[in-house]
Structures are given as C-alpha cells and as structure tokens.
Amino acid sequence: MSETPEQGPDVPEAGASAIEIRDLHKYFGRNEVLRGIDFHVEPGEVVCVIGPSGSGKSTLLRCVNLLEEPTSGTVRVAGVEITDPEVDIDAVRRRIGMVFQAFNLFPHLTALGNVTIAQRKVLRRGRAEAERTARQVLERVGLADKLASYPAQLSGGQQQRVAIARALAMGPRVMLFDEPTSALDPELVGDVLGVMRELAEEGMTMLVVTHEMSFAREVADRVVFMDDGVVVEEGPPGQVIADPRHERTRTFLSRVLDPAAARVGEAGEGGG
Ligand SMILES: Nc1ncnc2c1ncn2[C@@H]1O[C@H](COP(=O)(O)OP(=O)(O)OP(=O)(O)O)[C@@H](O)[C@H]1O
C-alpha cells in the first residue's frame, strides 16, 4: 500500500503539504467507510470537514494519525509517508496533535499535571521543562488561573481547552480536531472556538471535523464536504457553504444550517 520513501521516513520534505491524502480506503469488515479519499492541507491552512453522521469524517481523521489503519492508500504528513509500515508511529503521533470530542483528562491530576505528564511520557521531557511548557500553553488557551484545578473543578469548555493545551505542548506540526465542541453546553462552545480561531490566526495548520458552520464559514480556508465515504466537493467556504455545486451538499446544508445559525450567534460572542 505504500511506496518506497525517497528519504528516511522521519525526514520532512521542504515545501511538502502538511497533510496529503491519496486514494484512501478503509473497510470495517465488509463495510467500506472511506471510498477513495483525496485531498491535502497546506502548511498554515485550516480545513474543515463537514458531512452527515456516519459519512466517515472521524474515521478519516483517525487514519491521519494512525489510530485506525487505512486499508489502502497513502497519508503523508509534512512529506513523511506515515502509512509506510516502516515508519515510527510514535514519531508520527508527536508531529500531530489530536483533540477529540471527549477531553480524556486524568481526573486525579490538575490542569498543569495533565499537560505536564503527556510531555513527560511522550516526549520524555524533564519535569521542569515540561511544567514550563505546560504553563505557557495553558496561558495561551486562557487558563493561567486554573493551573491547580482538577478536571472536576473545570467547566467542559475549560477541560477542552486543557486538552488543546496538552496537544499544543507537544509542538505539533498539525492539529486535528474531531468535533471538539459537540460535548459542550452551548454557552461554552464559543470559548473553545475562540481558542481555535486564535490558533488559526497564529498560523497553525488545522484539520477540523465540525458541525459548527459558523466556524467553517468564518475561519476555514477550505471546506471539504464528505458523504458516504467520498469527498463530494471541496473549496472555499464562500463556495461550498454559500453556493454548493452538488445536490448532496445542498441537502445536507439545508438540514444543518438553521440550527447551526442559531448556535453561531452564541459561539461568535465568545469567539473573539
Ligand atoms: N471501529 C469501528 N468498527 C466498525 N465500524 C466502524 C468503526 N468506526 C466507525 N465505524 C463505522 O464507520 C462509519 C463511519 O463512521 P464515522 O464515525 O467515521 O462517521 P462520522 O462521519 O464521523 O459520523 P459522526 O458525524 O456521527 O461522528 C459508520 O457506519 C460507523 O458505524
């Protein structure tokens, strides 16, 4: 399924796409969930993936950091073919930050502890350096005053910001977000989207699966609409969301846009 890499699997290619997905297929048993996905994300780009439930969006993201093994096709991150069986999976994961719907924080550790331990385990950083970085990234997501708080003492939005900080602390080249606001009460969505918007403005490369059409419309450079395991269309949000070319995109948007529009107002207020 993979080509022989021209360079060692861990040598990034200058000028390479941040993410390049080619003819990606994924089966679960006989169920073909991804049916030949092709697209790329350039350095500094924000690409939002939208589409109906069950269309394969999460599976796609999970294939990009090898939480799922693609059945065939290639995925390159910064020019490194991560689907190469020879590749060091830990090295791959270090270059890709992932934020899920569920925050998955250790309940017995503080915000600082959660962000510190991830670096110590994954990057084997010393405590002092890991804590220094943890303070910086927690400050960056607006939680400087919550370093000593345990997850149970934080709102869902604050917990998700700790999860974002934990991913940022690894110094990733790319951040993947899988519906990061879906588990949040509506009034907390804006804070998390606000942090994501700031990251986008700072030039972070981001691939975001989201139902938040306001975020896709206002922050994404490109929107990818997936349905039934294929990319139906992609382009700037002004085209895909405002003026879709395909009937399937129009049908999906007509179902989601009204309720999403109601949430946009709330999200936008906190979204700075
Ligand atoms: N581990 C798995 N084993 C078997 N089938 C799976 C597995 N993970 C996902 N699927 C199936 O793959 C299909 C796509 O699921 P996926 O979660 O990728 O869709 P999605 O577009 O992210 O949906 P949603 O918007 O509801 O999260 C679904 O039919 C799902 O049941």
mmCIF file of C-alpha atoms and ligand atoms in Angstrom:
data_model
loop_
_atom_site.group_PDB
_atom_site.id
_atom_site.type_symbol
_atom_site.label_atom_id
_atom_site.label_comp_id
_atom_site.label_asym_id
_atom_site.label_seq_id
_atom_site.Cartn_x
_atom_site.Cartn_y
_atom_site.Cartn_z
ATOM 1 C CA MET A 1 0.000 0.000 0.000
ATOM 2 C CA SER A 2 2.979 2.315 0.338
ATOM 3 C CA GLU A 3 5.703 3.499 -1.954
ATOM 4 C CA THR A 4 9.331 3.258 -1.037
ATOM 5 C CA PRO A 5 10.126 6.587 0.618
ATOM 6 C CA GLU A 6 12.729 8.629 -1.216
ATOM 7 C CA GLN A 7 14.021 9.832 2.118
ATOM 8 C CA GLY A 8 14.135 8.278 5.561
ATOM 9 C CA PRO A 9 10.623 8.165 6.965
ATOM 10 C CA ASP A 10 11.355 10.879 9.503
ATOM 11 C CA VAL A 11 12.957 13.469 7.260
ATOM 12 C CA PRO A 12 10.392 16.124 6.388
ATOM 13 C CA GLU A 13 10.426 17.324 2.791
ATOM 14 C CA ALA A 14 10.842 21.046 2.242
ATOM 15 C CA GLY A 15 7.756 22.560 0.646
ATOM 16 C CA ALA A 16 5.621 19.454 1.225
ATOM 17 C CA SER A 17 1.916 19.631 2.020
ATOM 18 C CA ALA A 18 1.165 19.478 5.735
ATOM 19 C CA ILE A 19 -1.200 16.583 5.034
ATOM 20 C CA GLU A 20 -1.616 14.761 1.757
ATOM 21 C CA ILE A 21 -4.193 12.001 1.473
ATOM 22 C CA ARG A 22 -4.250 9.866 -1.660
ATOM 23 C CA ASP A 23 -6.834 7.272 -2.625
ATOM 24 C CA LEU A 24 -7.526 6.380 0.986
ATOM 25 C CA HIS A 25 -9.806 3.401 1.578
ATOM 26 C CA LYS A 26 -10.928 1.988 4.898
ATOM 27 C CA TYR A 27 -13.053 -1.090 5.461
ATOM 28 C CA PHE A 28 -14.544 -2.227 8.736
ATOM 29 C CA GLY A 29 -15.248 -5.849 7.870
ATOM 30 C CA ARG A 30 -17.140 -5.644 4.591
ATOM 31 C CA ASN A 31 -18.282 -2.083 5.237
ATOM 32 C CA GLU A 32 -16.286 0.332 3.092
ATOM 33 C CA VAL A 33 -16.339 3.511 5.139
ATOM 34 C CA LEU A 34 -13.748 5.534 3.170
ATOM 35 C CA ARG A 35 -14.011 5.003 -0.573
ATOM 36 C CA GLY A 36 -11.037 6.692 -2.190
ATOM 37 C CA ILE A 37 -10.394 9.963 -0.364
ATOM 38 C CA ASP A 38 -8.028 12.503 -1.933
ATOM 39 C CA PHE A 39 -7.206 15.876 -0.500
ATOM 40 C CA HIS A 40 -4.416 17.896 1.013
ATOM 41 C CA VAL A 41 -3.873 20.523 3.673
ATOM 42 C CA GLU A 42 -1.155 23.089 3.099
ATOM 43 C CA PRO A 43 1.035 24.488 5.905
ATOM 44 C CA GLY A 44 -0.890 27.163 7.781
ATOM 45 C CA GLU A 45 -4.212 26.174 6.243
ATOM 46 C CA VAL A 46 -7.398 25.491 8.179
ATOM 47 C CA VAL A 47 -9.528 22.840 6.503
ATOM 48 C CA CYS A 48 -12.936 21.943 7.911
ATOM 49 C CA VAL A 49 -14.548 18.601 7.105
ATOM 50 C CA ILE A 50 -18.331 18.631 7.189
ATOM 51 C CA GLY A 51 -20.890 15.983 6.339
ATOM 52 C CA PRO A 52 -23.707 13.822 7.640
ATOM 53 C CA SER A 53 -23.382 11.456 10.578
ATOM 54 C CA GLY A 54 -21.739 8.210 9.517
ATOM 55 C CA SER A 55 -20.128 9.679 6.396
ATOM 56 C CA GLY A 56 -16.642 8.690 7.635
ATOM 57 C CA LYS A 57 -15.286 12.002 8.968
ATOM 58 C CA SER A 58 -13.952 10.623 12.264
ATOM 59 C CA THR A 59 -12.531 7.570 10.540
ATOM 60 C CA LEU A 60 -10.697 9.854 8.125
ATOM 61 C CA LEU A 61 -9.158 11.841 10.980
ATOM 62 C CA ARG A 62 -8.248 8.654 12.833
ATOM 63 C CA CYS A 63 -6.489 7.380 9.710
ATOM 64 C CA VAL A 64 -4.422 10.591 9.610
ATOM 65 C CA ASN A 65 -2.784 9.823 12.950
ATOM 66 C CA LEU A 66 -2.976 6.050 12.589
ATOM 67 C CA LEU A 67 -5.491 5.454 15.344
ATOM 68 C CA GLU A 68 -7.081 3.471 12.518
ATOM 69 C CA GLU A 69 -5.007 1.652 9.945
ATOM 70 C CA PRO A 70 -6.050 2.563 6.414
ATOM 71 C CA THR A 71 -6.928 -0.456 4.262
ATOM 72 C CA SER A 72 -5.145 1.132 1.296
ATOM 73 C CA GLY A 73 -3.913 4.483 0.081
ATOM 74 C CA THR A 74 -1.301 6.844 1.427
ATOM 75 C CA VAL A 75 -1.215 9.587 4.014
ATOM 76 C CA ARG A 76 1.746 11.938 4.165
ATOM 77 C CA VAL A 77 2.342 14.408 6.972
ATOM 78 C CA ALA A 78 4.970 17.062 6.227
ATOM 79 C CA GLY A 79 6.213 14.893 3.383
ATOM 80 C CA VAL A 80 6.643 11.784 5.532
ATOM 81 C CA GLU A 81 4.565 8.842 4.418
ATOM 82 C CA ILE A 82 3.033 7.766 7.700
ATOM 83 C CA THR A 83 1.298 4.809 6.053
ATOM 84 C CA ASP A 84 4.751 3.356 5.337
ATOM 85 C CA PRO A 85 4.903 0.221 7.519
ATOM 86 C CA GLU A 86 8.484 1.154 8.440
ATOM 87 C CA VAL A 87 7.517 4.480 9.947
ATOM 88 C CA ASP A 88 7.916 5.102 13.670
ATOM 89 C CA ILE A 89 4.324 5.540 14.837
ATOM 90 C CA ASP A 90 5.351 7.392 17.993
ATOM 91 C CA ALA A 91 7.290 9.903 15.905
ATOM 92 C CA VAL A 92 4.224 10.322 13.694
ATOM 93 C CA ARG A 93 1.963 10.968 16.648
ATOM 94 C CA ARG A 94 4.395 13.511 18.076
ATOM 95 C CA ARG A 95 4.025 15.657 14.984
ATOM 96 C CA ILE A 96 0.211 15.501 15.028
ATOM 97 C CA GLY A 97 -1.867 16.936 17.889
ATOM 98 C CA MET A 98 -5.327 15.444 18.262
ATOM 99 C CA VAL A 99 -8.283 16.882 20.136
ATOM 100 C CA PHE A 100 -11.368 14.688 20.487
ATOM 101 C CA GLN A 101 -14.962 15.324 21.413
ATOM 102 C CA ALA A 102 -14.248 13.820 24.855
ATOM 103 C CA PHE A 103 -11.445 15.521 26.758
ATOM 104 C CA ASN A 104 -9.947 12.347 28.325
ATOM 105 C CA LEU A 105 -8.140 14.155 31.134
ATOM 106 C CA PHE A 106 -6.742 12.301 34.126
ATOM 107 C CA PRO A 107 -9.216 13.154 36.930
ATOM 108 C CA HIS A 108 -6.567 12.863 39.677
ATOM 109 C CA LEU A 109 -4.222 15.385 38.045
ATOM 110 C CA THR A 110 -4.532 19.162 37.895
ATOM 111 C CA ALA A 111 -4.645 21.066 34.609
ATOM 112 C CA LEU A 112 -0.891 21.619 34.956
ATOM 113 C CA GLY A 113 -0.365 17.950 35.802
ATOM 114 C CA ASN A 114 -2.367 16.751 32.804
ATOM 115 C CA VAL A 115 -0.392 18.878 30.369
ATOM 116 C CA THR A 116 2.920 18.033 32.056
ATOM 117 C CA ILE A 117 2.512 14.263 32.201
ATOM 118 C CA ALA A 118 1.724 13.985 28.493
ATOM 119 C CA GLN A 119 5.042 15.625 27.607
ATOM 120 C CA ARG A 120 6.974 13.563 30.130
ATOM 121 C CA LYS A 121 5.543 10.306 28.814
ATOM 122 C CA VAL A 122 5.501 11.012 25.095
ATOM 123 C CA LEU A 123 8.495 13.325 24.694
ATOM 124 C CA ARG A 124 10.374 12.181 27.820
ATOM 125 C CA ARG A 125 10.889 15.795 28.806
ATOM 126 C CA GLY A 126 12.271 16.569 32.251
ATOM 127 C CA ARG A 127 9.783 17.848 34.833
ATOM 128 C CA ALA A 128 10.997 21.453 34.889
ATOM 129 C CA GLU A 129 10.870 21.855 31.113
ATOM 130 C CA ALA A 130 7.525 20.057 30.838
ATOM 131 C CA GLU A 131 5.991 22.276 33.519
ATOM 132 C CA ARG A 132 7.380 25.422 31.937
ATOM 133 C CA THR A 133 5.862 24.476 28.592
ATOM 134 C CA ALA A 134 2.596 23.458 30.290
ATOM 135 C CA ARG A 135 2.297 26.884 31.919
ATOM 136 C CA GLN A 136 2.925 28.592 28.581
ATOM 137 C CA VAL A 137 0.328 26.613 26.646
ATOM 138 C CA LEU A 138 -2.269 26.789 29.422
ATOM 139 C CA GLU A 139 -1.777 30.547 29.442
ATOM 140 C CA ARG A 140 -2.165 30.566 25.663
ATOM 141 C CA VAL A 141 -5.596 28.902 25.938
ATOM 142 C CA GLY A 142 -6.702 31.354 28.642
ATOM 143 C CA LEU A 143 -6.286 29.104 31.681
ATOM 144 C CA ALA A 144 -3.405 30.784 33.520
ATOM 145 C CA ASP A 145 -5.583 30.986 36.639
ATOM 146 C CA LYS A 146 -6.639 27.315 36.512
ATOM 147 C CA LEU A 147 -3.273 25.564 36.661
ATOM 148 C CA ALA A 148 -4.049 23.978 40.025
ATOM 149 C CA SER A 149 -7.653 22.999 39.220
ATOM 150 C CA TYR A 150 -8.705 19.386 38.794
ATOM 151 C CA PRO A 151 -10.924 18.425 35.822
ATOM 152 C CA ALA A 152 -13.999 18.116 38.069
ATOM 153 C CA GLN A 153 -13.483 21.761 39.098
ATOM 154 C CA LEU A 154 -13.437 22.933 35.470
ATOM 155 C CA SER A 155 -16.281 23.509 33.019
ATOM 156 C CA GLY A 156 -16.462 21.350 29.913
ATOM 157 C CA GLY A 157 -15.097 24.227 27.849
ATOM 158 C CA GLN A 158 -12.178 24.690 30.228
ATOM 159 C CA GLN A 159 -11.471 20.940 30.170
ATOM 160 C CA GLN A 160 -11.439 21.006 26.402
ATOM 161 C CA ARG A 161 -9.012 23.925 26.486
ATOM 162 C CA VAL A 162 -6.745 21.850 28.759
ATOM 163 C CA ALA A 163 -6.952 19.079 26.144
ATOM 164 C CA ILE A 164 -5.979 21.584 23.432
ATOM 165 C CA ALA A 165 -3.082 22.801 25.602
ATOM 166 C CA ARG A 166 -1.967 19.202 26.119
ATOM 167 C CA ALA A 167 -1.800 18.713 22.349
ATOM 168 C CA LEU A 168 -0.053 22.069 21.782
ATOM 169 C CA ALA A 169 2.599 21.267 24.390
ATOM 170 C CA MET A 170 3.975 18.601 22.062
ATOM 171 C CA GLY A 171 4.824 21.256 19.457
ATOM 172 C CA PRO A 172 2.799 19.549 16.705
ATOM 173 C CA ARG A 173 3.097 20.436 13.020
ATOM 174 C CA VAL A 174 -0.588 19.790 12.526
ATOM 175 C CA MET A 175 -3.608 19.819 14.816
ATOM 176 C CA LEU A 176 -6.562 17.509 14.205
ATOM 177 C CA PHE A 177 -9.866 18.330 15.878
ATOM 178 C CA ASP A 178 -12.723 15.819 15.902
ATOM 179 C CA GLU A 179 -15.933 17.665 16.773
ATOM 180 C CA PRO A 180 -14.228 19.394 19.700
ATOM 181 C CA THR A 181 -17.349 21.281 20.769
ATOM 182 C CA SER A 182 -20.023 18.604 20.371
ATOM 183 C CA ALA A 183 -19.949 17.519 24.004
ATOM 184 C CA LEU A 184 -20.173 21.074 25.336
ATOM 185 C CA ASP A 185 -23.114 23.050 26.626
ATOM 186 C CA PRO A 186 -23.956 25.696 24.027
ATOM 187 C CA GLU A 187 -22.762 28.572 26.199
ATOM 188 C CA LEU A 188 -19.279 27.003 26.438
ATOM 189 C CA VAL A 189 -18.806 26.376 22.714
ATOM 190 C CA GLY A 190 -17.673 29.937 21.992
ATOM 191 C CA ASP A 191 -14.665 29.788 24.340
ATOM 192 C CA VAL A 192 -13.269 26.700 22.644
ATOM 193 C CA LEU A 193 -13.965 28.016 19.150
ATOM 194 C CA GLY A 194 -12.302 31.270 20.204
ATOM 195 C CA VAL A 195 -9.095 29.426 21.126
ATOM 196 C CA MET A 196 -9.203 27.518 17.828
ATOM 197 C CA ARG A 197 -9.737 30.750 15.944
ATOM 198 C CA GLU A 198 -6.664 32.254 17.636
ATOM 199 C CA LEU A 199 -4.581 29.208 16.741
ATOM 200 C CA ALA A 200 -5.709 29.559 13.138
ATOM 201 C CA GLU A 201 -4.743 33.241 13.157
ATOM 202 C CA GLU A 202 -1.313 32.312 14.541
ATOM 203 C CA GLY A 203 -0.799 30.077 11.511
ATOM 204 C CA MET A 204 -1.418 26.622 12.991
ATOM 205 C CA THR A 205 -2.217 24.005 10.376
ATOM 206 C CA MET A 206 -5.585 22.547 11.314
ATOM 207 C CA LEU A 207 -7.870 19.798 10.039
ATOM 208 C CA VAL A 208 -11.183 20.138 11.830
ATOM 209 C CA VAL A 209 -14.228 17.872 11.713
ATOM 210 C CA THR A 210 -17.050 20.091 12.873
ATOM 211 C CA HIS A 211 -20.761 20.725 12.822
ATOM 212 C CA GLU A 212 -20.106 24.387 13.647
ATOM 213 C CA MET A 213 -20.923 26.013 10.339
ATOM 214 C CA SER A 214 -20.042 29.459 11.703
ATOM 215 C CA PHE A 215 -16.503 28.304 12.388
ATOM 216 C CA ALA A 216 -16.231 26.638 8.989
ATOM 217 C CA ARG A 217 -17.580 29.741 7.268
ATOM 218 C CA GLU A 218 -15.507 32.309 9.144
ATOM 219 C CA VAL A 219 -12.229 30.529 9.922
ATOM 220 C CA ALA A 220 -11.677 27.776 7.363
ATOM 221 C CA ASP A 221 -9.584 28.396 4.277
ATOM 222 C CA ARG A 222 -11.252 25.389 2.688
ATOM 223 C CA VAL A 223 -14.259 23.229 3.438
ATOM 224 C CA VAL A 224 -14.451 19.558 2.476
ATOM 225 C CA PHE A 225 -17.947 18.057 2.248
ATOM 226 C CA MET A 226 -17.974 14.278 2.751
ATOM 227 C CA ASP A 227 -20.899 11.955 2.216
ATOM 228 C CA ASP A 228 -20.955 8.166 2.296
ATOM 229 C CA GLY A 229 -17.164 7.808 2.361
ATOM 230 C CA VAL A 230 -16.308 10.139 -0.514
ATOM 231 C CA VAL A 231 -15.391 13.814 -0.866
ATOM 232 C CA VAL A 232 -18.363 15.224 -2.741
ATOM 233 C CA GLU A 233 -16.930 18.706 -3.079
ATOM 234 C CA GLU A 234 -14.332 20.984 -1.582
ATOM 235 C CA GLY A 235 -13.458 24.634 -1.889
ATOM 236 C CA PRO A 236 -13.508 27.923 -0.032
ATOM 237 C CA PRO A 237 -16.376 28.262 2.444
ATOM 238 C CA GLY A 238 -17.875 31.017 0.311
ATOM 239 C CA GLN A 239 -18.417 28.396 -2.366
ATOM 240 C CA VAL A 240 -19.085 25.110 -0.538
ATOM 241 C CA ILE A 241 -21.314 26.557 2.180
ATOM 242 C CA ALA A 242 -22.742 29.615 0.468
ATOM 243 C CA ASP A 243 -23.074 28.288 -3.063
ATOM 244 C CA PRO A 244 -22.678 24.493 -3.164
ATOM 245 C CA ARG A 245 -22.398 22.837 -6.548
ATOM 246 C CA HIS A 246 -23.767 19.431 -5.618
ATOM 247 C CA GLU A 247 -27.284 18.478 -4.662
ATOM 248 C CA ARG A 248 -25.978 16.267 -1.826
ATOM 249 C CA THR A 249 -24.159 19.256 -0.296
ATOM 250 C CA ARG A 250 -27.256 21.431 -0.630
ATOM 251 C CA THR A 251 -29.454 18.806 1.028
ATOM 252 C CA PHE A 252 -27.026 18.437 3.940
ATOM 253 C CA LEU A 253 -26.649 22.179 4.422
ATOM 254 C CA SER A 254 -30.375 22.803 4.306
ATOM 255 C CA ARG A 255 -30.740 20.350 7.199
ATOM 256 C CA VAL A 256 -27.949 21.791 9.374
ATOM 257 C CA LEU A 257 -27.825 25.479 8.607
ATOM 258 C CA ASP A 258 -30.842 26.634 10.516
ATOM 259 C CA PRO A 259 -29.964 25.091 13.882
ATOM 260 C CA ALA A 260 -26.289 25.910 13.290
ATOM 261 C CA ALA A 261 -27.129 29.519 12.588
ATOM 262 C CA ALA A 262 -28.790 29.709 15.974
ATOM 263 C CA ARG A 263 -25.580 28.459 17.625
ATOM 264 C CA VAL A 264 -23.365 30.757 15.595
ATOM 265 C CA GLY A 265 -24.617 33.791 17.480
ATOM 266 C CA GLU A 266 -23.662 32.227 20.804
ATOM 267 C CA ALA A 267 -20.340 30.872 19.561
ATOM 268 C CA GLY A 268 -19.442 34.108 17.832
ATOM 269 C CA GLU A 269 -19.807 36.156 21.016
ATOM 270 C CA GLY A 270 -17.105 34.207 22.833
ATOM 271 C CA GLY A 271 -15.180 33.535 19.685
ATOM 272 C CA GLY A 272 -13.471 36.969 19.626
HETATM 273 N N1 LIG B 1 -14.288 0.738 14.896
HETATM 274 C C1 LIG B 1 -15.299 0.565 14.032
HETATM 275 N N2 LIG B 1 -15.758 -0.663 13.716
HETATM 276 C C2 LIG B 1 -16.759 -0.835 12.840
HETATM 277 N N3 LIG B 1 -17.399 0.172 12.204
HETATM 278 C C3 LIG B 1 -16.991 1.423 12.493
HETATM 279 C C4 LIG B 1 -15.931 1.686 13.403
HETATM 280 N N4 LIG B 1 -15.743 3.039 13.481
HETATM 281 C C5 LIG B 1 -16.655 3.583 12.650
HETATM 282 N N5 LIG B 1 -17.401 2.624 12.046
HETATM 283 C C6 LIG B 1 -18.458 2.840 11.060
HETATM 284 O O1 LIG B 1 -17.940 3.672 10.057
HETATM 285 C C7 LIG B 1 -18.931 4.563 9.563
HETATM 286 C C8 LIG B 1 -18.402 5.968 9.626
HETATM 287 O O2 LIG B 1 -18.234 6.356 10.984
HETATM 288 P P1 LIG B 1 -17.544 7.726 11.391
HETATM 289 O O3 LIG B 1 -17.561 7.796 12.886
HETATM 290 O O4 LIG B 1 -16.250 7.850 10.721
HETATM 291 O O5 LIG B 1 -18.571 8.770 10.777
HETATM 292 P P2 LIG B 1 -18.729 10.328 11.077
HETATM 293 O O6 LIG B 1 -18.975 10.980 9.774
HETATM 294 O O7 LIG B 1 -17.580 10.811 11.894
HETATM 295 O O8 LIG B 1 -20.063 10.370 11.952
HETATM 296 P P3 LIG B 1 -20.499 11.393 13.134
HETATM 297 O O9 LIG B 1 -20.696 12.741 12.492
HETATM 298 O O10 LIG B 1 -21.787 10.802 13.627
HETATM 299 O O11 LIG B 1 -19.402 11.352 14.164
HETATM 300 C C9 LIG B 1 -20.169 4.322 10.410
HETATM 301 O O12 LIG B 1 -21.027 3.478 9.687
HETATM 302 C C10 LIG B 1 -19.624 3.628 11.627
HETATM 303 O O13 LIG B 1 -20.595 2.770 12.182
#
